[in-house]
GROMACS .gro file of C-alpha atoms in nm:
model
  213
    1UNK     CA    1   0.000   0.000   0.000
    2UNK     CA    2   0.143   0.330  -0.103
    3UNK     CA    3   0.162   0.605   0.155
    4UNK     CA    4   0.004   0.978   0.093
    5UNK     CA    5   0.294   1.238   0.256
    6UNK     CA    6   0.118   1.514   0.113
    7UNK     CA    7  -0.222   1.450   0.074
    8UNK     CA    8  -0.472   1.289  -0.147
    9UNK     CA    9  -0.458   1.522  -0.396
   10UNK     CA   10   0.016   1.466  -0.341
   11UNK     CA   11   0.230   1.237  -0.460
   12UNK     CA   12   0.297   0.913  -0.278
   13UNK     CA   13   0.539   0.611  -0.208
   14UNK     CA   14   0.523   0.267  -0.274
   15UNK     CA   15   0.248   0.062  -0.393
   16UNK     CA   16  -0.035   0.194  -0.493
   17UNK     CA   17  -0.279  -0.025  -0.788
   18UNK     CA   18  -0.093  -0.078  -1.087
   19UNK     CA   19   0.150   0.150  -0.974
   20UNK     CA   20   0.478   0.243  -0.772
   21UNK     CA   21   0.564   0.590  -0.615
   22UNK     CA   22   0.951   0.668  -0.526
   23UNK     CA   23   1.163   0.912  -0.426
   24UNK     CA   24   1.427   0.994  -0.697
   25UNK     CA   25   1.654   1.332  -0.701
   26UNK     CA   26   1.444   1.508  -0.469
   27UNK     CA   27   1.114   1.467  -0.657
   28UNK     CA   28   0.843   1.217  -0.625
   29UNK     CA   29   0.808   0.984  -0.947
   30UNK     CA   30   0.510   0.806  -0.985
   31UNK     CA   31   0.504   0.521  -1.265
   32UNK     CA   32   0.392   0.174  -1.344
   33UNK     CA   33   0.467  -0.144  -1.146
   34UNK     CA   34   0.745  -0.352  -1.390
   35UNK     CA   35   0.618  -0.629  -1.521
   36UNK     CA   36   0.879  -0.939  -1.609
   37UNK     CA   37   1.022  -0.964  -1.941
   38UNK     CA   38   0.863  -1.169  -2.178
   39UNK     CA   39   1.191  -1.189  -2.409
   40UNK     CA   40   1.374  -1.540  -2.311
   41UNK     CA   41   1.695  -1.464  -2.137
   42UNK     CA   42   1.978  -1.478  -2.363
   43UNK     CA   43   2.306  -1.750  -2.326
   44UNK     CA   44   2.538  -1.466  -2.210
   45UNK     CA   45   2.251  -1.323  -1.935
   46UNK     CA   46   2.189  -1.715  -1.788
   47UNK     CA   47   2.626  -1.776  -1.790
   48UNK     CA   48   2.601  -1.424  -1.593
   49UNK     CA   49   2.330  -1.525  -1.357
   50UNK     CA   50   2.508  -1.855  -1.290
   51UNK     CA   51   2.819  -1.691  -1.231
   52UNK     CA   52   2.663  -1.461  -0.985
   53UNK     CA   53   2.482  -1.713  -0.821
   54UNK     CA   54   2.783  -1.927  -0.806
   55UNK     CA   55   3.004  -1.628  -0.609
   56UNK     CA   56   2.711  -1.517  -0.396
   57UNK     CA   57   2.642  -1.815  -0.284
   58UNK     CA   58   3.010  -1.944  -0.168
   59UNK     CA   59   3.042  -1.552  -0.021
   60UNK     CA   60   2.795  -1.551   0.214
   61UNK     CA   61   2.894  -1.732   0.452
   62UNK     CA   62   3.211  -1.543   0.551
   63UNK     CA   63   2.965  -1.222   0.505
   64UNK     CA   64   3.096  -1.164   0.814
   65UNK     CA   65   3.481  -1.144   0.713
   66UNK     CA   66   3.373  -0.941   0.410
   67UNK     CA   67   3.148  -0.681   0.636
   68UNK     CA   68   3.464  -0.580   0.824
   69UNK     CA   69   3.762  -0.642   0.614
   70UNK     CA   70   3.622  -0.518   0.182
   71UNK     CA   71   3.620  -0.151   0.357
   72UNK     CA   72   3.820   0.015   0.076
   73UNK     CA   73   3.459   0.122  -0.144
   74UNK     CA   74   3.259   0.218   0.162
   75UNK     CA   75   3.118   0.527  -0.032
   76UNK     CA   76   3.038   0.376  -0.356
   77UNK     CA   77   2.921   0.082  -0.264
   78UNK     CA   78   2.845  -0.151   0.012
   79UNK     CA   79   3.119  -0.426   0.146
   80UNK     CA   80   2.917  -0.672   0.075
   81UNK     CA   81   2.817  -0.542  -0.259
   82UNK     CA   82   3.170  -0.444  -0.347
   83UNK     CA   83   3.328  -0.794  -0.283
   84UNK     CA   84   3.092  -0.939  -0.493
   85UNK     CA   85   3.184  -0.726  -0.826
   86UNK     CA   86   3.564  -0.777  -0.733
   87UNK     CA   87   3.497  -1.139  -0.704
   88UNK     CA   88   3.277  -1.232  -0.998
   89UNK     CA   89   3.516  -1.000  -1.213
   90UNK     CA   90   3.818  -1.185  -1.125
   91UNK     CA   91   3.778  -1.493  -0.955
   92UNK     CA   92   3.581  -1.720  -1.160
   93UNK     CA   93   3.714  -1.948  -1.392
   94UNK     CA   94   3.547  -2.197  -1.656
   95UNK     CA   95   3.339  -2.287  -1.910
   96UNK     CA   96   2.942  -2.268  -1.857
   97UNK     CA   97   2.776  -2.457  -1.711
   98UNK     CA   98   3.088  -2.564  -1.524
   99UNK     CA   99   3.166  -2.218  -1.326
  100UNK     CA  100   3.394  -2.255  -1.036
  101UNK     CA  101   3.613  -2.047  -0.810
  102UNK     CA  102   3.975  -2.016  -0.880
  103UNK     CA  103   4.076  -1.990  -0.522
  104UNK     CA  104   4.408  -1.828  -0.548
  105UNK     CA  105   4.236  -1.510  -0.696
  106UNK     CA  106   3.950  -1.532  -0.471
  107UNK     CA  107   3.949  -1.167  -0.247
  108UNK     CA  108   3.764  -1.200   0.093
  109UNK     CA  109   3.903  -0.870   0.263
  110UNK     CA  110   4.021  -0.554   0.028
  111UNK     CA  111   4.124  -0.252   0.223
  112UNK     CA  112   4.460   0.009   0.299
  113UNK     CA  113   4.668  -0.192   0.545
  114UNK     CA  114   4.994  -0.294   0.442
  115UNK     CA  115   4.906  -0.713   0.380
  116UNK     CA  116   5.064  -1.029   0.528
  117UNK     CA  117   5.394  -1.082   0.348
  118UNK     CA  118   5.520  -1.428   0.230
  119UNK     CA  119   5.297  -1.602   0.402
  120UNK     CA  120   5.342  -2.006   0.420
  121UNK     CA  121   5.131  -2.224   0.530
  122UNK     CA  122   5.217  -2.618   0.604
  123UNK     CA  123   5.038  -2.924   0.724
  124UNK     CA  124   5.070  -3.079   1.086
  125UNK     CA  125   4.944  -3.412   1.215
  126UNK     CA  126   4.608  -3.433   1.396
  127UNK     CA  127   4.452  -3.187   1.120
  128UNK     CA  128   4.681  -2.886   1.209
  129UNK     CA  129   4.760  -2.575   0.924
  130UNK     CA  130   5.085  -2.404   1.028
  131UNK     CA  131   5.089  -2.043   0.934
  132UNK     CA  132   5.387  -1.828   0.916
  133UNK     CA  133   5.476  -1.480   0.720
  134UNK     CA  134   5.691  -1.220   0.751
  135UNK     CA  135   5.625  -0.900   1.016
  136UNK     CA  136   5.765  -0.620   0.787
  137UNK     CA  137   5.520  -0.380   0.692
  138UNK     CA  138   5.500  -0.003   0.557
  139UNK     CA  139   5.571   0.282   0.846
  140UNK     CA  140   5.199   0.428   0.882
  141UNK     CA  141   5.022   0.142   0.677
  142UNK     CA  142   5.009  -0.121   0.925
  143UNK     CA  143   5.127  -0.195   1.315
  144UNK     CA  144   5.294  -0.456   1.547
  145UNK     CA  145   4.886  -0.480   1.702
  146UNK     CA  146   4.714  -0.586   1.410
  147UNK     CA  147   4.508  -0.874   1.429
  148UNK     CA  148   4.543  -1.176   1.211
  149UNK     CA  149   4.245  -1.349   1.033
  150UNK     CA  150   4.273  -1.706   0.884
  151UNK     CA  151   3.968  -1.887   0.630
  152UNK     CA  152   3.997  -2.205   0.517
  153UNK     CA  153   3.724  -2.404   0.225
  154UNK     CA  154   3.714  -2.711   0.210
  155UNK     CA  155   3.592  -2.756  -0.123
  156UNK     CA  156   3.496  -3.132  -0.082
  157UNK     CA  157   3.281  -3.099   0.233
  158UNK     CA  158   3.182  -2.738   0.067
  159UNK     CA  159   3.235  -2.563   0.444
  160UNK     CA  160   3.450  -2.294   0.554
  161UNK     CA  161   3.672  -2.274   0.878
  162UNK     CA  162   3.730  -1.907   1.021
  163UNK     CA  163   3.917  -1.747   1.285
  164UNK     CA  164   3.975  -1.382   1.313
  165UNK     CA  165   4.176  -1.186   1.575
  166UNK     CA  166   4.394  -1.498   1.596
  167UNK     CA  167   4.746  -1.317   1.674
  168UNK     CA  168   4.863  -0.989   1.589
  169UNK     CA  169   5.068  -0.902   1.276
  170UNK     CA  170   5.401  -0.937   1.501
  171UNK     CA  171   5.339  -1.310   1.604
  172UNK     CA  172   5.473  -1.431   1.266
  173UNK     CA  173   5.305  -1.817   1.344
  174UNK     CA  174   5.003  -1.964   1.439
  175UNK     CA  175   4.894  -2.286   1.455
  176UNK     CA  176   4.520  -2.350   1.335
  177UNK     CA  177   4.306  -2.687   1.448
  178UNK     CA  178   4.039  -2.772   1.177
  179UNK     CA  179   3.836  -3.025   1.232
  180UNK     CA  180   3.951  -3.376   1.242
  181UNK     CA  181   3.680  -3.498   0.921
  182UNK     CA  182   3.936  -3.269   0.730
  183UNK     CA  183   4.205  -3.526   0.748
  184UNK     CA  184   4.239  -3.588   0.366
  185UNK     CA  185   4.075  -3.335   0.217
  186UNK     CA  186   4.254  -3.023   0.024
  187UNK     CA  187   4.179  -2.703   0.153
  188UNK     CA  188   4.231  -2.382   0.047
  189UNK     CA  189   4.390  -2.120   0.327
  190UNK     CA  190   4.390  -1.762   0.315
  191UNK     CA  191   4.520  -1.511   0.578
  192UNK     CA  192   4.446  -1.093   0.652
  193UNK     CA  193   4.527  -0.830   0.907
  194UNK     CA  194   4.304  -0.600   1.039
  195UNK     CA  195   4.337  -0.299   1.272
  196UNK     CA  196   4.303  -0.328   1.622
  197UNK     CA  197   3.988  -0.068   1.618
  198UNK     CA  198   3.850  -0.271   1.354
  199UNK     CA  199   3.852   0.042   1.086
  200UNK     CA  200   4.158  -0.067   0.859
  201UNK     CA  201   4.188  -0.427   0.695
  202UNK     CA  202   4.458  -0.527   0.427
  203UNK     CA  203   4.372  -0.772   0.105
  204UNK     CA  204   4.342  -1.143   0.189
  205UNK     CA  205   4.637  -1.305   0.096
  206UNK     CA  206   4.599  -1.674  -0.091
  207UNK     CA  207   4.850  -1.928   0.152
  208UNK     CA  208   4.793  -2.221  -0.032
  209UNK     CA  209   4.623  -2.526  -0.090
  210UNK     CA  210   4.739  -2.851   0.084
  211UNK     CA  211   4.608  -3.205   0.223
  212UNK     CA  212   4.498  -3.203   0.567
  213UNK     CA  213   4.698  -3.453   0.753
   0.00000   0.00000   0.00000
């Protein structure tokens, strides 16, 4: 149902019959509800819907990563909304209908803070990832404080592992205990920083991909 600011005789918002008012560049634009296209999709628009599907659907579940650490387009665009376009632009590889991530380009955090640097990552017995990078970073980019954040896919159980504020930056190691059903599997690890007031985060950085042992 539409609402009537400025009386019957005014404009109004949202629903009203057949059709839709809206506020648009400080005036009030009154048109027609839009109906659903009748023209049959075309091969490129169903490849693009399946390739958007494909990265919004493996994204959301570290929404939370990407709320906090893809800060860099705040005023154009959402976090959410920004890691998306990055991601679908660059990180998916394949032929349709076989889409799929390619993991090493794969960007869960975007932002200003000078990144992990050569960061390693190797297996352990009893389903243990050893991180380790390097501490340097760029005077006024980046601090001793900052907090590390480590994801993990499993791409054959399709589920995520994610800790964040693991260590800070100066640490240089940290062990990580996945779950034991891991053993076996190949996962793909990824590592950020993020400032300790939660305002600053640098890119994700790919690790690797290795068998859980």
């Amino acid at each position: 149902m539409g609402r009537a600011i400025w009386g019957t005789s005014g404009g109004f918002q949202g629903k009203n019959g057949a059709n839709v008012g809206r506020w648009l560049n400080g005036q009030n634009i009154v048109g027609p509800l839009p109906h659903p296209s009748q023209t049959p999709p075309s091969t490129a628009q169903l490849n693009q819907r399946a390739r958007f599907g494909l990265v919004t659907s493996w994204l959301r579940v570290v929404k939370g990563v990407i709320r906090i650490g893809f800060n860099v387009h705040k005023e154009k665009a959402s976090p959410w909304n920004a890691a998306v376009q990055y991601n679908l632009e660059y990180a998916v590889t394949g032929v349709a209908p076989n889409f799929t991530m390619n993991y090493p380009m794969v960007l869960f955090c975007k932002g200003e803070l000078s990144p992990p640097l050569d960061v390693t990552v190797a297996t352990a017995a009893g389903a243990n990832l050893e991180f380790e990078w390097d501490t340097l970073f760029n005077v006024g980019f980046g601090a001793d404080t900052d907090k590390a954040t480590f994801v993990v896919y499993n791409p054959d159980k399709d589920l995520f592992v994610v800790l964040a504020g693991a260590v800070t930056r100066v640490t240089g190691t940290f062990t990580m205990q996945l779950p034991v059903s891991f053993t076996g599997d190949l996962v793909q690890c990824y590592m950020s920083l993020l400032s300790t007031d939660g305002k600053v985060s640098s890119d994700s950085v790919f690790a690797g991909a290795l068998t859980v042992v």
